[in-house]
Tab-separated table of C-alpha atoms and ligand atoms in Angstrom:
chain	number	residue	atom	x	y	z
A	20	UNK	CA	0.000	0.000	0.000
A	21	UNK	CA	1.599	3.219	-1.195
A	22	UNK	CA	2.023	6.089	1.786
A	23	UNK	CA	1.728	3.701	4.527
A	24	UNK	CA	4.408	3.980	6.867
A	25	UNK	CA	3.944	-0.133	8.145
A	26	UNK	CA	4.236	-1.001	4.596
A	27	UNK	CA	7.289	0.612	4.300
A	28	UNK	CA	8.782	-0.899	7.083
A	29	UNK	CA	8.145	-4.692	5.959
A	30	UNK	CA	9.540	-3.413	2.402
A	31	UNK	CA	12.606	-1.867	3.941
A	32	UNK	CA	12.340	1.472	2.849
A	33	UNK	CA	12.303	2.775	6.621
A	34	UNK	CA	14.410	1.009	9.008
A	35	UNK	CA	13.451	-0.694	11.925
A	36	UNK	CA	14.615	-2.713	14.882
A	37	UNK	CA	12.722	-5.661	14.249
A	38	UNK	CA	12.539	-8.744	17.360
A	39	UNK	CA	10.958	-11.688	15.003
A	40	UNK	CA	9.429	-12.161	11.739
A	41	UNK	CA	7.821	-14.912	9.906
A	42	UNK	CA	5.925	-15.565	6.480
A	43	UNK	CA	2.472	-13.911	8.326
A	44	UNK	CA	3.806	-11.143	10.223
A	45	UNK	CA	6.267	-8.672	11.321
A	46	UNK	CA	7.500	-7.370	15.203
A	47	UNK	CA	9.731	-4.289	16.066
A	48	UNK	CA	10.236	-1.672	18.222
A	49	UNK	CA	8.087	0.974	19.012
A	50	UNK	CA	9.829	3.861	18.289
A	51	UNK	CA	7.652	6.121	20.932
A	52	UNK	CA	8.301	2.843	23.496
A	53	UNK	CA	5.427	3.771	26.623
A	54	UNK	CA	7.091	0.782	28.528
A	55	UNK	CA	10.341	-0.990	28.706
A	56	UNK	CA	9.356	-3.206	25.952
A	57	UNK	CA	7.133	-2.087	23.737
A	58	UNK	CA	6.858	-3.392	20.129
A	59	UNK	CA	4.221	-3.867	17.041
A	60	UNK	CA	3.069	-6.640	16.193
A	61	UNK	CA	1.670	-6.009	12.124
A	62	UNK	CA	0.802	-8.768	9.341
A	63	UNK	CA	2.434	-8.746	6.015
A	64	UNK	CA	-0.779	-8.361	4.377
A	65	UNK	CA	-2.149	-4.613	4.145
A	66	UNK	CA	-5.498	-4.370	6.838
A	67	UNK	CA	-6.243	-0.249	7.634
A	68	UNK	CA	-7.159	-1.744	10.945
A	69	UNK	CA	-9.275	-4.283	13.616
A	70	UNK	CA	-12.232	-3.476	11.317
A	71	UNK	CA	-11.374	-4.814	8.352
A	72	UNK	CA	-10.369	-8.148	9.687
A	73	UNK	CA	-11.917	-10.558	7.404
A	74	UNK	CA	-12.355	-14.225	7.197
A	75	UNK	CA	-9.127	-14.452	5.449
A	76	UNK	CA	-7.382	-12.309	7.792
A	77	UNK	CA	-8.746	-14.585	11.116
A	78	UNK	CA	-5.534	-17.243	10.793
A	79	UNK	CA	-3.205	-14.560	10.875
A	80	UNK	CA	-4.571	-12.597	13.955
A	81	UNK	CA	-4.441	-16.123	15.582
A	82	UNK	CA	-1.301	-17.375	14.395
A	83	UNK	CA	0.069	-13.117	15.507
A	84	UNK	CA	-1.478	-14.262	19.261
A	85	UNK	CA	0.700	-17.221	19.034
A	86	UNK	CA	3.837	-15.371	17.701
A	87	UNK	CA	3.423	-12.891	20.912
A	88	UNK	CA	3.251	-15.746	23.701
A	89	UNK	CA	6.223	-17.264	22.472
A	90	UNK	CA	8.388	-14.055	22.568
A	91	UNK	CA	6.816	-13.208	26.126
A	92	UNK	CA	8.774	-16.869	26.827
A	93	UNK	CA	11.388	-16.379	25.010
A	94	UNK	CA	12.162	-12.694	26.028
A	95	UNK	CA	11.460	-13.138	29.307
A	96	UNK	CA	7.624	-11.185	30.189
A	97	UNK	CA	5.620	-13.843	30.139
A	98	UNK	CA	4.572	-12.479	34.067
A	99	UNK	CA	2.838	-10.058	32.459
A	100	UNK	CA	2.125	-8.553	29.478
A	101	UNK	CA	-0.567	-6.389	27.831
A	102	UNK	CA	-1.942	-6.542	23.890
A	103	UNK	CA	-3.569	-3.201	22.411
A	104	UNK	CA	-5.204	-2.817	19.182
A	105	UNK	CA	-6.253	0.911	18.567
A	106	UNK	CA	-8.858	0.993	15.542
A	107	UNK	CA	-10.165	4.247	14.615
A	108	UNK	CA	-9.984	8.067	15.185
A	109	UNK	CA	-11.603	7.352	18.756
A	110	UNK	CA	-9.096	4.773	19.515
A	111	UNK	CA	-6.301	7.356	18.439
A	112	UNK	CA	-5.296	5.206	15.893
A	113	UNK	CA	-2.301	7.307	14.027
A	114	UNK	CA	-1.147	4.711	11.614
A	115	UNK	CA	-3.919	2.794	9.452
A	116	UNK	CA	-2.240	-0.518	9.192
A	117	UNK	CA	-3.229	-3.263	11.566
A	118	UNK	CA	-1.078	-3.570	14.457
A	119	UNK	CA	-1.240	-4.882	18.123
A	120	UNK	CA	1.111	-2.886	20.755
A	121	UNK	CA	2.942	-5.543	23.270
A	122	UNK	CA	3.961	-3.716	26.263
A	123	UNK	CA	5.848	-5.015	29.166
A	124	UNK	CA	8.193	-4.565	32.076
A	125	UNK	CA	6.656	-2.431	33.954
A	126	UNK	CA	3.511	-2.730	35.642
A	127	UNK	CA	0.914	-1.162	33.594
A	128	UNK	CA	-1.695	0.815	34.727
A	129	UNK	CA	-5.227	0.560	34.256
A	130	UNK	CA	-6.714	2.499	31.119
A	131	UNK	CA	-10.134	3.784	29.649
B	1485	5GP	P1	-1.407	3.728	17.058
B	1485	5GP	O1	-1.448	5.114	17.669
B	1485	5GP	O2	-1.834	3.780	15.615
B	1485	5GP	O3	-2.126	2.710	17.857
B	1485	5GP	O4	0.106	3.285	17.118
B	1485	5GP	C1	1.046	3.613	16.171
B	1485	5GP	C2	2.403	3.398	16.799
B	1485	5GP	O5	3.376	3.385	15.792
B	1485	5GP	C3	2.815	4.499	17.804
B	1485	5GP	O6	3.055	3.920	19.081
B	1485	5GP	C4	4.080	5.088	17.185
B	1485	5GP	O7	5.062	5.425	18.152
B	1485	5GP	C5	4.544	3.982	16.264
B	1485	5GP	N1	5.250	4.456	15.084
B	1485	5GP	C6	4.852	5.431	14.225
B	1485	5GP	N2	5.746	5.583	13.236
B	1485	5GP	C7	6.727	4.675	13.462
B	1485	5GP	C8	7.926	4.342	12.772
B	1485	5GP	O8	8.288	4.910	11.734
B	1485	5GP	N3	8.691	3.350	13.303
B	1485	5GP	C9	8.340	2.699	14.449
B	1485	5GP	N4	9.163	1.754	14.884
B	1485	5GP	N5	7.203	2.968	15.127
B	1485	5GP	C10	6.417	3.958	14.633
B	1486	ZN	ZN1	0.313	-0.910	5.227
């Protein structure tokens, strides 16, 4: 998708400090990071958001669940950990490509 800053990441045209990646989807660092760890979580495929998660898109957000709880083992958070999705102007969702927030390592207060 042309003009979207995710897509540029996964293409390489803006750097990144990426912590895994796979066939389905994509994790790096936050570079605003609101906790000691904080990275995205985004799939290869182009989705603006939670929305427009379709049928096809369903294995991926599953198989992106899995991907997370075996970095919280395998980076050391699984104590604790929190998964955000912000979809939509409400949500203050700033970048309209689908992508979950991991935060960690700190305890994390609660939110509205
Ligand atoms: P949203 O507000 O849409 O839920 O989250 C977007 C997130 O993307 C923000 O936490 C912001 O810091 C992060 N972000 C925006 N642009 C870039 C970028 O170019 N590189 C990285 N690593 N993160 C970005
Ligand atoms: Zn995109």
């Amino acid at each position: 998708m042309d003009n979207c800053i995710f897509c540029m990441i996964l293409n390489g045209e803006i750097p990144s400090e990426k912590v895994y990646e796979d066939e389905l989807c994509v994790a790096f660092k936050d570079i605003e990071p609101l906790a000691p760890t904080h990275f995205l979580v985004i799939p290869r495929t182009h989705v603006s958001g939670a929305s427009e998660i379709g049928p096809e898109m369903e294995p991926v957000v599953g198989h992106i669940f899995g991907v997370i709880a075996k970095l919280a083992k395998e980076l050391g958070f699984a104590d604790g950990y929190r998964v955000v999705t912000n979809c939509g102007a409400d949500a203050g969702q700033t970048v309209p490509h689908l992508h979950f927030h991991v935060l960690a390592g700190k305890q994390l207060g609660s939110f509205n």
